[in-house]
Structure formats: structure tokens, C-alpha cells
Coordinates of C-alpha atoms in Angstrom, one line a residue:
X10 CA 7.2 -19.9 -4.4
X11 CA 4.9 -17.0 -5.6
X12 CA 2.0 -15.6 -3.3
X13 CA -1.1 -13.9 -4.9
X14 CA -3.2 -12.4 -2.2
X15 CA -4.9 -9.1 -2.1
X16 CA -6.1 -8.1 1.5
X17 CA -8.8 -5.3 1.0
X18 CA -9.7 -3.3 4.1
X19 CA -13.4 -2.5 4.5
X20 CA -14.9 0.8 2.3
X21 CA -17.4 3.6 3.1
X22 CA -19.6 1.5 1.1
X23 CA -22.4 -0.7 3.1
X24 CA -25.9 -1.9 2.9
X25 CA -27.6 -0.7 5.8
X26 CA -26.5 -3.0 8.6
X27 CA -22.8 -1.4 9.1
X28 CA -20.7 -4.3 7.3
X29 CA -19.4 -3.4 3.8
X30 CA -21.2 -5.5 1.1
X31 CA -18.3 -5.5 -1.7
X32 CA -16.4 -8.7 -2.6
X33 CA -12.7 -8.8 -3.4
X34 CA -12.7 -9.7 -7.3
X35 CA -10.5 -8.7 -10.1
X36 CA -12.7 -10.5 -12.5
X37 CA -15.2 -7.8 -11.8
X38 CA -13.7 -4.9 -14.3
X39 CA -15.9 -2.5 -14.3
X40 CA -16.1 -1.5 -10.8
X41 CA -12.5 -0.6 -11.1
X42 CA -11.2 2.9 -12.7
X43 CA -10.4 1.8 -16.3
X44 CA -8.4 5.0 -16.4
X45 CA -4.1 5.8 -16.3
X46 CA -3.1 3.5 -13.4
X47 CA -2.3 6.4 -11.1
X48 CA -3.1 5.3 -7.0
X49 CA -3.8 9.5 -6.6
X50 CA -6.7 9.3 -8.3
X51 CA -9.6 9.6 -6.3
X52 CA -13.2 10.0 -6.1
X53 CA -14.2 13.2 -4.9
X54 CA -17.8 12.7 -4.0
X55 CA -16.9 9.4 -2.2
X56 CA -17.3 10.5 1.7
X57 CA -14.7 9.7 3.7
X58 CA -14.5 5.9 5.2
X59 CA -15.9 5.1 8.7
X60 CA -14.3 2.6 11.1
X61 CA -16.4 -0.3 11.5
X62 CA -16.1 -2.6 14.2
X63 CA -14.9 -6.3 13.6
X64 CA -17.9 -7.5 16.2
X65 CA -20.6 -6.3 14.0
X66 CA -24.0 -6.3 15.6
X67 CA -22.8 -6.1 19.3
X68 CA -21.1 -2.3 18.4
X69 CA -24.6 -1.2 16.2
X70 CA -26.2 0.0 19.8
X71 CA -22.9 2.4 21.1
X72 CA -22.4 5.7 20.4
X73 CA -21.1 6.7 16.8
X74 CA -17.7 7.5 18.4
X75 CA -17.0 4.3 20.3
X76 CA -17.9 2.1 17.8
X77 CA -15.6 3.6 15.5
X78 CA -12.4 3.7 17.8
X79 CA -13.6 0.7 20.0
X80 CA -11.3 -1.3 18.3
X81 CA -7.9 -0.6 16.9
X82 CA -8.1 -3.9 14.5
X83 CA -10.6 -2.1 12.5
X84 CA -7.8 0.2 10.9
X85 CA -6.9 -3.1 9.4
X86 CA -10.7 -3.1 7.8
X87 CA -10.6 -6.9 6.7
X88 CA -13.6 -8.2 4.5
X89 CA -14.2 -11.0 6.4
X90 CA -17.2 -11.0 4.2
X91 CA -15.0 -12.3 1.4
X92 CA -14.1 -15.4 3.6
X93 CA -16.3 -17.7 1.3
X94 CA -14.6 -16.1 -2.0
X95 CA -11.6 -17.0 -1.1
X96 CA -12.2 -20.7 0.2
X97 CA -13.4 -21.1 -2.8
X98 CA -9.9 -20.6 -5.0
X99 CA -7.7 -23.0 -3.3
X100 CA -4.3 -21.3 -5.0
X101 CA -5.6 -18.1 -2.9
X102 CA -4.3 -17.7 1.0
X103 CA -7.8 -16.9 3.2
X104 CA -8.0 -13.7 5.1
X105 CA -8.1 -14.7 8.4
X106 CA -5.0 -17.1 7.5
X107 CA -2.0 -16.2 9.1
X108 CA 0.6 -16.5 6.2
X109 CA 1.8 -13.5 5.0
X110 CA -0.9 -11.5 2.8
X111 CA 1.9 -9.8 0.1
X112 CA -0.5 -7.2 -0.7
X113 CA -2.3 -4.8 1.3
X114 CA -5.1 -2.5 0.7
X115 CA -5.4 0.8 1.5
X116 CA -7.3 2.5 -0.8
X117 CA -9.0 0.9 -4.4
X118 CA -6.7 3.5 -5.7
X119 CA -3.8 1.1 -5.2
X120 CA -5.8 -2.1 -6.9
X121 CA -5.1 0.3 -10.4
X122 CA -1.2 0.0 -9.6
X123 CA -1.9 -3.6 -9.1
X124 CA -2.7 -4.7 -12.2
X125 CA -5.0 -8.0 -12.7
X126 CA -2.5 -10.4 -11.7
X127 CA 0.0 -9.2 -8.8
X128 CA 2.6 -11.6 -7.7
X129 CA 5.4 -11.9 -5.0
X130 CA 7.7 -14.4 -5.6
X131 CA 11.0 -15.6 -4.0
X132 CA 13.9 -15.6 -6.5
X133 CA 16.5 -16.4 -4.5
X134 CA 17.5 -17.6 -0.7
X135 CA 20.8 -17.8 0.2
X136 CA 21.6 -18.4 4.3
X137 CA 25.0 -17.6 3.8
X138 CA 25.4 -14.4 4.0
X139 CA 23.2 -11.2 3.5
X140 CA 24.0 -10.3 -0.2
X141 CA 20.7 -8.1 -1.1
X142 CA 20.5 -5.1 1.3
X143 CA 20.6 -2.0 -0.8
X144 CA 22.0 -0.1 -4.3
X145 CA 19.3 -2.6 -6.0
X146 CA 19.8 -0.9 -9.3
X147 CA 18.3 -2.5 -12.8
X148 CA 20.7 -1.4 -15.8
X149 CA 18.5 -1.8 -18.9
X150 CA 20.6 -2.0 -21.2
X151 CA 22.5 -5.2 -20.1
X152 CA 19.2 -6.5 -18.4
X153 CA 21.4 -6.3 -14.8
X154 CA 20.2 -6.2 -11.4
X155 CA 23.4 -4.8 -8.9
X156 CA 22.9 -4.9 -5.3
X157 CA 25.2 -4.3 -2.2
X158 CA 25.1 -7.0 0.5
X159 CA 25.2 -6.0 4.4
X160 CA 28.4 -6.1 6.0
X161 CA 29.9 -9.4 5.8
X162 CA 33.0 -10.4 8.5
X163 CA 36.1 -10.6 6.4
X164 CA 39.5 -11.4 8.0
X165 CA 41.6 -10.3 5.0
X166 CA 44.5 -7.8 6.3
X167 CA 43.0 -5.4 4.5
X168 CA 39.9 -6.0 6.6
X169 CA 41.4 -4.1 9.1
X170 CA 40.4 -0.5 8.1
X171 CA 37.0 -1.6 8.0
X172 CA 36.4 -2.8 11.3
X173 CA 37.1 -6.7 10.0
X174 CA 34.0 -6.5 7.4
X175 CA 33.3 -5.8 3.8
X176 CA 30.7 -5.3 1.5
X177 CA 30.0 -7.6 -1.6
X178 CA 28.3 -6.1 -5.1
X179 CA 26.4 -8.8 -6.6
X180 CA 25.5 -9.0 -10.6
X181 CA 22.5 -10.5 -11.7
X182 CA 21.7 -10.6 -15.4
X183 CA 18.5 -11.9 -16.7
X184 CA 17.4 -13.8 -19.7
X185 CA 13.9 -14.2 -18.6
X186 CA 12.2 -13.3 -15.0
X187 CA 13.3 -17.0 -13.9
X188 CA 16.4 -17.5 -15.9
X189 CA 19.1 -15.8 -14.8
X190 CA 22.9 -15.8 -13.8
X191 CA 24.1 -14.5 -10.7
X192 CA 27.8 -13.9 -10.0
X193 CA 29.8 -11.2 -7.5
X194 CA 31.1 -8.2 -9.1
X195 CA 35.0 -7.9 -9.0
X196 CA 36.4 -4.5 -9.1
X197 CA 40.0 -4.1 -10.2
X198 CA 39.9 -1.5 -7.3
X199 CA 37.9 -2.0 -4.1
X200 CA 34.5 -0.4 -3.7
X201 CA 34.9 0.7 -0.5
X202 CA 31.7 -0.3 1.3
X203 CA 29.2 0.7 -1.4
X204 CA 26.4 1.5 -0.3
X205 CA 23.1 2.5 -2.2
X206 CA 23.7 3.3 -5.8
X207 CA 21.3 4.4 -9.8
X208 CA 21.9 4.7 -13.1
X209 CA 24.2 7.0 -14.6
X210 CA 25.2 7.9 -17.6
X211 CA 26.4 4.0 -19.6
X212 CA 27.0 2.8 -16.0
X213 CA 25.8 2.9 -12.1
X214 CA 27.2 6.0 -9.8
X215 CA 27.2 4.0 -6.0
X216 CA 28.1 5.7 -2.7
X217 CA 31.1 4.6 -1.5
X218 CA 31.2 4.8 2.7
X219 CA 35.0 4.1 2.8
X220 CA 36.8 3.0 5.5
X221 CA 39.0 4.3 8.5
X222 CA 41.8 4.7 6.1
X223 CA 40.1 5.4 2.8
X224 CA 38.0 8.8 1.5
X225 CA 34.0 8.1 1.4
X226 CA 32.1 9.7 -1.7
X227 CA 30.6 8.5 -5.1
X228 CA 31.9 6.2 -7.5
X229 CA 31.7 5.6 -10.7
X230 CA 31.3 1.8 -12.0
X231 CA 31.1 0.5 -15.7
X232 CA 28.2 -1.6 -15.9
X233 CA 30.1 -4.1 -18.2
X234 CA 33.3 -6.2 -17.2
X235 CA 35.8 -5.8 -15.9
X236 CA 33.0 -3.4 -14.0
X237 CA 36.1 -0.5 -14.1
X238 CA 35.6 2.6 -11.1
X239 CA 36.4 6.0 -11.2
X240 CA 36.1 8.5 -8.0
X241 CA 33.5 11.0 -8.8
X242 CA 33.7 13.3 -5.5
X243 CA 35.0 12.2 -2.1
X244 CA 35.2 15.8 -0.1
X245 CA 33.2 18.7 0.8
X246 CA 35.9 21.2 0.0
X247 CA 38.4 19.8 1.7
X248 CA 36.4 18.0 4.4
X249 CA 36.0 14.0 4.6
X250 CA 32.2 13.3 4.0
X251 CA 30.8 11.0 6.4
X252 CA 29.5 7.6 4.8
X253 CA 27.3 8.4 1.4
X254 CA 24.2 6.1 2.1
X255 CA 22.0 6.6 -1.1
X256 CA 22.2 8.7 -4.3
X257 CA 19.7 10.3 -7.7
X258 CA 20.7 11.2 -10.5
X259 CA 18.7 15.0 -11.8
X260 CA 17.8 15.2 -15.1
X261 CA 20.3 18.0 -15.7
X262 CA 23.1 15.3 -15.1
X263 CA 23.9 16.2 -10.9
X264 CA 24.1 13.8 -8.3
X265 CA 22.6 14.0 -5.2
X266 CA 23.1 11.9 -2.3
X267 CA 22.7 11.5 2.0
X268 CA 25.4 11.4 4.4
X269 CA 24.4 9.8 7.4
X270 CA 27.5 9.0 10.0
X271 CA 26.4 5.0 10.2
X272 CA 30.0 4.2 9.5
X273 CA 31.4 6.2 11.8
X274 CA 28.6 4.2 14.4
X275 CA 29.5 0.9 13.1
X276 CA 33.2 1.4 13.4
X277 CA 34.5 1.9 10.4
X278 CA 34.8 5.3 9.6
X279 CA 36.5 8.2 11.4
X280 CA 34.6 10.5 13.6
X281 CA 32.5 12.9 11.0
X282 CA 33.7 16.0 10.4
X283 CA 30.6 17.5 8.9
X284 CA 26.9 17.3 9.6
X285 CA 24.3 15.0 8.0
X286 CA 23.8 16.7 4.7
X287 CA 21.9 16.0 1.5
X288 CA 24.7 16.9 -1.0
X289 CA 24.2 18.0 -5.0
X290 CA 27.5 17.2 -7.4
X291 CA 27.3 18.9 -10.3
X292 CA 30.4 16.4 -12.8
X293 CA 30.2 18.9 -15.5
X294 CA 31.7 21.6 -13.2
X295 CA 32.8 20.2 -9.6
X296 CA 30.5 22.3 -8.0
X297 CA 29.9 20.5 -4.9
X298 CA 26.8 22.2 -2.1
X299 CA 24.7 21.8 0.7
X300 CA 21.0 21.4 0.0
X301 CA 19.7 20.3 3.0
X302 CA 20.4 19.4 6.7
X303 CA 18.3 19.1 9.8
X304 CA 18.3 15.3 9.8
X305 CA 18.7 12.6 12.4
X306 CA 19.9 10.0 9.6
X307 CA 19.4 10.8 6.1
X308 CA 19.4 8.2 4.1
X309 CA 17.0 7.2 0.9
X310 CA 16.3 10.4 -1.6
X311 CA 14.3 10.4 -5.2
X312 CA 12.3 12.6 -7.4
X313 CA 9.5 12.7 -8.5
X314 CA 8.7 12.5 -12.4
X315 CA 8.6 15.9 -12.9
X316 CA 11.7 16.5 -10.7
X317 CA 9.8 19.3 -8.7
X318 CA 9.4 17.5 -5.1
X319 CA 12.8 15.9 -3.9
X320 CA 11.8 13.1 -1.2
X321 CA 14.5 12.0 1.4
X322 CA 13.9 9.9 4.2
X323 CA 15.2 10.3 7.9
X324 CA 16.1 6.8 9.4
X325 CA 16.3 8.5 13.0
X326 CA 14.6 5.9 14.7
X327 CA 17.5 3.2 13.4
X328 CA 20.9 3.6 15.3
X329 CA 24.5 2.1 13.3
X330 CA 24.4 -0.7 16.1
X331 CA 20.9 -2.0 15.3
X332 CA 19.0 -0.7 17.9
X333 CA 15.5 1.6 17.5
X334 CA 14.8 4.6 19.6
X335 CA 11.1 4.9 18.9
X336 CA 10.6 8.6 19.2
X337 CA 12.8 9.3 16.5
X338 CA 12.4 10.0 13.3
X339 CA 11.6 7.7 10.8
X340 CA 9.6 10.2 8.4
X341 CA 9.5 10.9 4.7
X342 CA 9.9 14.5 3.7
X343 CA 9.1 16.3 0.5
X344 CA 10.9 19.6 -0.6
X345 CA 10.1 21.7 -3.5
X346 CA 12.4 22.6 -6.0
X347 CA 12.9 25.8 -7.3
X348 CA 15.6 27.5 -9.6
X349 CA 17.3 30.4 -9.2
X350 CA 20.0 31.6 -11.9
X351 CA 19.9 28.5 -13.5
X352 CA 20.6 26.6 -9.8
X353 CA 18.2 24.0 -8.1
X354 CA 17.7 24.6 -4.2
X355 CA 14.9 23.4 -1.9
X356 CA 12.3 25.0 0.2
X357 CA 9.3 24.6 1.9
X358 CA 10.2 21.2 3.8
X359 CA 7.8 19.3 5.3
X360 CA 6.5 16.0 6.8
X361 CA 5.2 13.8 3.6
X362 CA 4.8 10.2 5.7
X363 CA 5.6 8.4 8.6
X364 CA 6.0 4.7 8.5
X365 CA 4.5 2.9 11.1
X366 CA 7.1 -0.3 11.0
X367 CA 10.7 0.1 11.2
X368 CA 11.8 3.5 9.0
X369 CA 11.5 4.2 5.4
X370 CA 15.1 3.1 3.8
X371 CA 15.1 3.3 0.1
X372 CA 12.6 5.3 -1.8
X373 CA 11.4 5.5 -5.6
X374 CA 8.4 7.3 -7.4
X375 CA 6.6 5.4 -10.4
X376 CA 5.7 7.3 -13.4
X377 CA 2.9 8.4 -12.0
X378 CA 3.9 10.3 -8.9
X379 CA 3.3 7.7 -6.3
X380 CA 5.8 7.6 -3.7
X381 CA 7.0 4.1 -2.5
X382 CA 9.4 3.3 0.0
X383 CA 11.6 0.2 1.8
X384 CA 10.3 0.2 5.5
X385 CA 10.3 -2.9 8.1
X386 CA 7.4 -4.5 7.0
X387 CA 7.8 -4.1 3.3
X388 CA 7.6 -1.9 0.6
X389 CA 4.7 1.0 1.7
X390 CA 3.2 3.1 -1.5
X391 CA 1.8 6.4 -0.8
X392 CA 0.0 8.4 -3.5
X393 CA 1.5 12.3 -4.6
X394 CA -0.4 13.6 -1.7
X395 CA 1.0 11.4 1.1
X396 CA -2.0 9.1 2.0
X397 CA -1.0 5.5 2.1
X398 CA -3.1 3.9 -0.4
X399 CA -1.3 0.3 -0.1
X400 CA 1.4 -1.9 1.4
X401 CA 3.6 -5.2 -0.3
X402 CA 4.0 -7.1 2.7
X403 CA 7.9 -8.8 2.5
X404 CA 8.7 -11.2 5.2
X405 CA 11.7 -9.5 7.2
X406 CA 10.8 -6.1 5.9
X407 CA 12.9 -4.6 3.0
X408 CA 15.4 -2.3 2.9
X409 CA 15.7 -1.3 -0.4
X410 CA 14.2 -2.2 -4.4
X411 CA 14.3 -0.8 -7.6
X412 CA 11.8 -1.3 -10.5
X413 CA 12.4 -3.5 -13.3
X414 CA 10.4 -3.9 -16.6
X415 CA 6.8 -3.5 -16.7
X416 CA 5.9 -3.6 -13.5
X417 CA 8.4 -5.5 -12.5
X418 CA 10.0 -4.1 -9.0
X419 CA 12.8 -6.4 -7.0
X420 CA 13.2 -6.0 -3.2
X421 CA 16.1 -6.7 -1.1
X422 CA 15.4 -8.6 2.0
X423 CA 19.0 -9.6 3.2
X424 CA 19.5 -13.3 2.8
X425 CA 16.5 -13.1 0.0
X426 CA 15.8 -11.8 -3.0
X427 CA 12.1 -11.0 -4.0
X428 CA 10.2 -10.4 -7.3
X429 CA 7.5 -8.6 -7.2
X430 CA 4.9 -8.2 -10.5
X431 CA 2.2 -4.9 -10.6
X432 CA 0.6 -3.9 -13.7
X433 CA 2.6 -3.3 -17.0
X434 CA 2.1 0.2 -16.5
X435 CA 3.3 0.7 -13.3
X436 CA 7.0 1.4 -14.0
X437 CA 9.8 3.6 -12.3
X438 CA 9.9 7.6 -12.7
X439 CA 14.3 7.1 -13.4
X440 CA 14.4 4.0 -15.9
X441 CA 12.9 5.3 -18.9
X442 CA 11.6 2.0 -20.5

């Protein structure tokens, strides 16, 4: 079932009376910036937004002040104005209707990375068992979608190292959008509880958790049958590394990746031996180093296009049994990148976003610079300068996603798998196509 629903918030624009006069219409071109889809483009004479009041008239007497924080709602800044437009398109779901609303509007910025027809669609449901939770990497070449379920109970002796549970890689390869084939991935060795995984090289690099008996680290998987792996790295000289979580590939071919201790919280690793690192693996050389630490959970970590801010997410908030401690982190923070003798480090850390539902997981940058990440209540898009321009609103949140073709971008949700279509433009910083 595909949902097509764009849910403006209210602008600095009005006529006089305090209610924004706009309509939500995609027909109407050429109030929209006909420019590069880019959602950090702004308009730099546009003042900045006020709050208006949901109650209208009744607030227009109050003080300036209390009409604009009199009512938390109003940070939601629905056009309830645009009611009658959308009766009026029966395939559209109303504002005040309370379906989910798949897109969320920020900023007009974000309608550019939209495109004229935005979509979420369910592409699969499966109750058994939750097969999409993270990797979600697109292989262009074979037109294949890999993704890592959740932990899965598994009573196989060799269970046992693992706490009784195991992981499942799932192929997907694609004819069309809708016409596909999906079928598990079967290693002639284990994968040891992979976990997030990208591109690399004519195959996928994944981060291997391991087990109470096995190494963790990175593997290497061929993309094509019979999907052969290799062990990339699976020590910090000498020292066991705690459970990989998610991984980017650098332009100059070095892997970087996070190194939470969830397994070691959800039983099946050993107690860590190291901190929570960010980690670069230099395969050329075996160079393996420390380039950052100071996290609660590290977990999702990208680029952006021009490869000089590294983003990695802190998942604080999120213990390995479930449960949220709400003065945690659960923060997105941006480095920059600098070389010296012909080395990457990073400097000048500091706070990019904070999500405001559950904590950013997964995270990817589009062509443009705009920084979009997993968190509980979907996938939330901030532009290169951190303001969140727009959310896609996912029922049960999403953990991770990767783009696909031409604004194509597919979003783990567990037991579902989503599609979600932006503008042709809008396409990942890492694929290339």
C-alpha cells in the first residue's frame, strides 16, 4: 500500500490576521526553487518563522510571547487551512487524520528533495521474524538489496556461543521496484552476527559482532554466490574489539567503523576489553587506529560528499537490553577532517543534531550534503548546517536504510520492508549512480 501525504507546517508567510495563507500544492511550480535539489538552500531575506497558535483569533489579544509558546502543538505548524485541498483529492490522507502522514515538513527546503511525486510504500511484511534491521546496503551492480535481521532465537548447538540467537543476511535482487526475488544469503562460513555493512570494492565489507567464542571485526562478502567471506581485521593490536555496529568506506579505500559493547550487553560477547572507539582500517597496509572515543554507544558513521565532515551517531539513550535512559545521548556529531602527512584524523567535534524520538541509528548524506538519519519515528533529514528541514514518518520507526536508484531509499523497520521514492535527483553521496 503506498501513502502520498505531505504535511507542511505553517511559514513566516501570512495575510495580516496571524494564520499563514499558503496552500500545500505541488502543481503550483513556480513557488518552489527550480534550482539543484539541495534542502540547505535557503532564503536569506526570509525572516525567521513565528509560532502561531492553533486557536487563532482567541491568542491575537496576548502578549507576543505567550501566543507564541502558549501552545507546544504549534511546533507541529499544521495548515489546517489546507483542510478543503485535501478533501478534495480522495487518494490524499487529510491533515487532521490520524493515519500516519509519511512526510513531514520542516522547511520548503525539504519539498526540493521531495520531488513532485513522493511515495512510501510497503514492500514486504513478514510476522515471522525481524529480517530487515540494519546493513541495508544496495549493490548496483547486481541490482541487490542486503540486509541483517535482528537477533533471531536459534537452538542449533552452535547457538550456544551466541547466547541461543543468530543473525540472518537477506538477498533481495530487483527486476523492477515491485518485481523482485528475495532469498537468505548462505555463507559457506558463518557471518558471525553481522551487523551494519556498505559497499566495497566488487562486494559488501559488514561488521561482524562475533560471538562469545569467535573474534568480532569486518568482513569481507562477495556480492555474487556462493556470497564467499574473508576476515578483513578482527583486533586492535592484539586486543578483541568489542561488537563492530556500522561501517564507511573513504574514498582513499579505508574502513571505518563503531564499536559499541551491545554484544557484550546482550550476552553474547565477552566482557570489552577496549573502549567505544570509532576505528580507521587502512587494507592496503594493516594500519589499524583510533579516531575517536568519548561516546556512550557509537553506532551509525558516514561522510559527507566531499569527505571533509565524518558524522557518527551516539545511541546513549538505547541500552543492549532495550531499555532508554532519556538523559543520554542520542546525538549526531560532525568532525572535520584534516590530513597530516598524508593521514586523515578528526578535530573539532561537536553536537550536529539531536533526535527527538528514539536515537539516530543508521546515517547517510545525499549528494548534496544533507544529512539523514534512522531514528524512532523514521528517517529525520537535516540540511549541511544541522536544521531539520523534514521527517519520513515510518510506522515503528526505522533503524537503518540505504539509497537506491534515483531517489529511491529503502528503510528497514524489522518485520517490514519499506520503499520510499524522493526526486530523481536526490541520490546517496557513496553509490555513485
Amino acid at each position: 500500500m503506498s501513502h502520498h501525504l505531505w504535511h507542511r507546517p505553517r511559514t513566516a508567510e501570512a495575510d495580516g490576521t496571524g494564520h499563514a495563507n499558503h496552500k500545500v500544492s505541488f502543481s503550483d511550480s513556480s513557488k518552489r526553487d527550480s534550482s539543484r535539489p539541495s534542502a540547505s538552500r535557503t532564503n536569506s531575506h526570509t525572516s525567521s518563522p513565528r509560532l502561531l497558535s492553533p486557536r487563532g483569533d482567541r491568542d491575537r489579544d496576548r502578549p507576543r510571547s505567550q501566543q507564541q509558546w502558549s501552545d507546544n502543538r504549534a511546533w507541529q505548524r499544521v495548515n489546517r487551512q489546507s483542510e478543503a485541498l485535501w478533501q478534495e483529492s480522495p487518494s490524499l490522507l487529510s491533515p487532521s487524520s490520524p493515519q500516519p502522514r509519511p512526510f513531514l515538513i520542516y522547511h520548503d527546503s525539504f519539498l526540493n528533495l521531495l520531488g513532485p511525486s513522493p511515495s512510501l510504500s510497503l514492500l514486504i511484511s513478514d510476522p515471522r521474524a525481524p529480517y530487515f534491521h540494519e546493513a541495508g546496503v544496495f549493490h548496483p551492480a547486481t541490482n541487490t538489496l542486503f540486509i541483517t535481521s535482528n537477533q533471531i532465537p536459534d537452538t542449533s548447538p552452535d547457538a550456544v556461543t551466541t547466547s541461543n540467537k543468530t543473525i540472518v543476511i537477506t538477498k533481495i535482487e530487483f527486476f523492477s521496484p515491485a518485481d523482485f526475488t528475495r532469498d537468505k544469503v548462505r555463507c559457506p562460513e558463518r557471518n558471525y552476527m553481522a551487523k551494519g555493512g556498505t559497499n566495497f570494492r566488487d562486494g559488501i565489507v559488514l561488521c561482524a559482532q562475533g560471538s562469545l567464542r569467535e573474534p568480532s571485526g569486518l568482513i569481507y562478502m562477495e556480492a555474487k554466490r556462493p556470497h564467499k567471506t574473508i576476515t578483513l581485521v578482527n583486533n586492535y593490536h592484539g586486543r578483541p574489539f568489542n561488537s563492530p555496529n556500522d561501517v564507511v568506506v573513504h574514498s582513499d579505500g579505508s574502513v571505518w567503523f563503531t564499536d559499541p559493547i551491545y554484544g557484550y550487553e546482550q550476552g553474547f560477547r565477552p566482557k570489552p576489553q577496549l573502549p567505544q572507539h570509532v576505528y580507521r582500517f587502512d587494507p592496503s597496509t594493516g594500519d589499524i587506529r583510533v579516531v575517536a572515543d568519548g561516546f556512550g554507544r557509537p553506532n551509525g558513521i558516514c561522510f559527507s560528499p566531499n569527505e571533509e565532515t565524518c558524522y557518527i551517531t551516539d545511541t546513549d539513550v538505547i541500552r543492549g537490553d532495550g531499555t532508554q535512559v532519556h538523559s543520554r545521548a542520542a546525538t549526531v556529531y560532525a568532525y572535520s577532517v584534516y590530513w597530516t602527512d598524508d593521514q586523515p584524523y578528526l578535530t573539532n567535534r561537536r553536537v550536529f543534531a539531536y533526535a527527538d524520538t528514539g536515537a539516530p541509528d543508521g546515517i547517510k548524506c545525499d549528494v548534496y550534503g544533507n544529512v539523514y538519519a534512522g531514528c524512532g519515528d523514521g528517517i529525520n533529514v537535516w540540511n549541511s548546517g544541522g536544521m531539520l528541514v523534514g521527517k519520513i514518518l515510518i510506522e515503528g520507526g526505522c533503524a537503518n536504510f540505504c539509497f537506491g536508484r534515483n531517489g529511491e531509499i529503502w528503510c528497514c523497520g524489522e518485520n517490514k520492508l519499506w520503499r520510499v521514492k524522493l526526486g530523481d535527483e536526490t541520490k546517496g553521496a557513496l553509490l555513485g549512480i
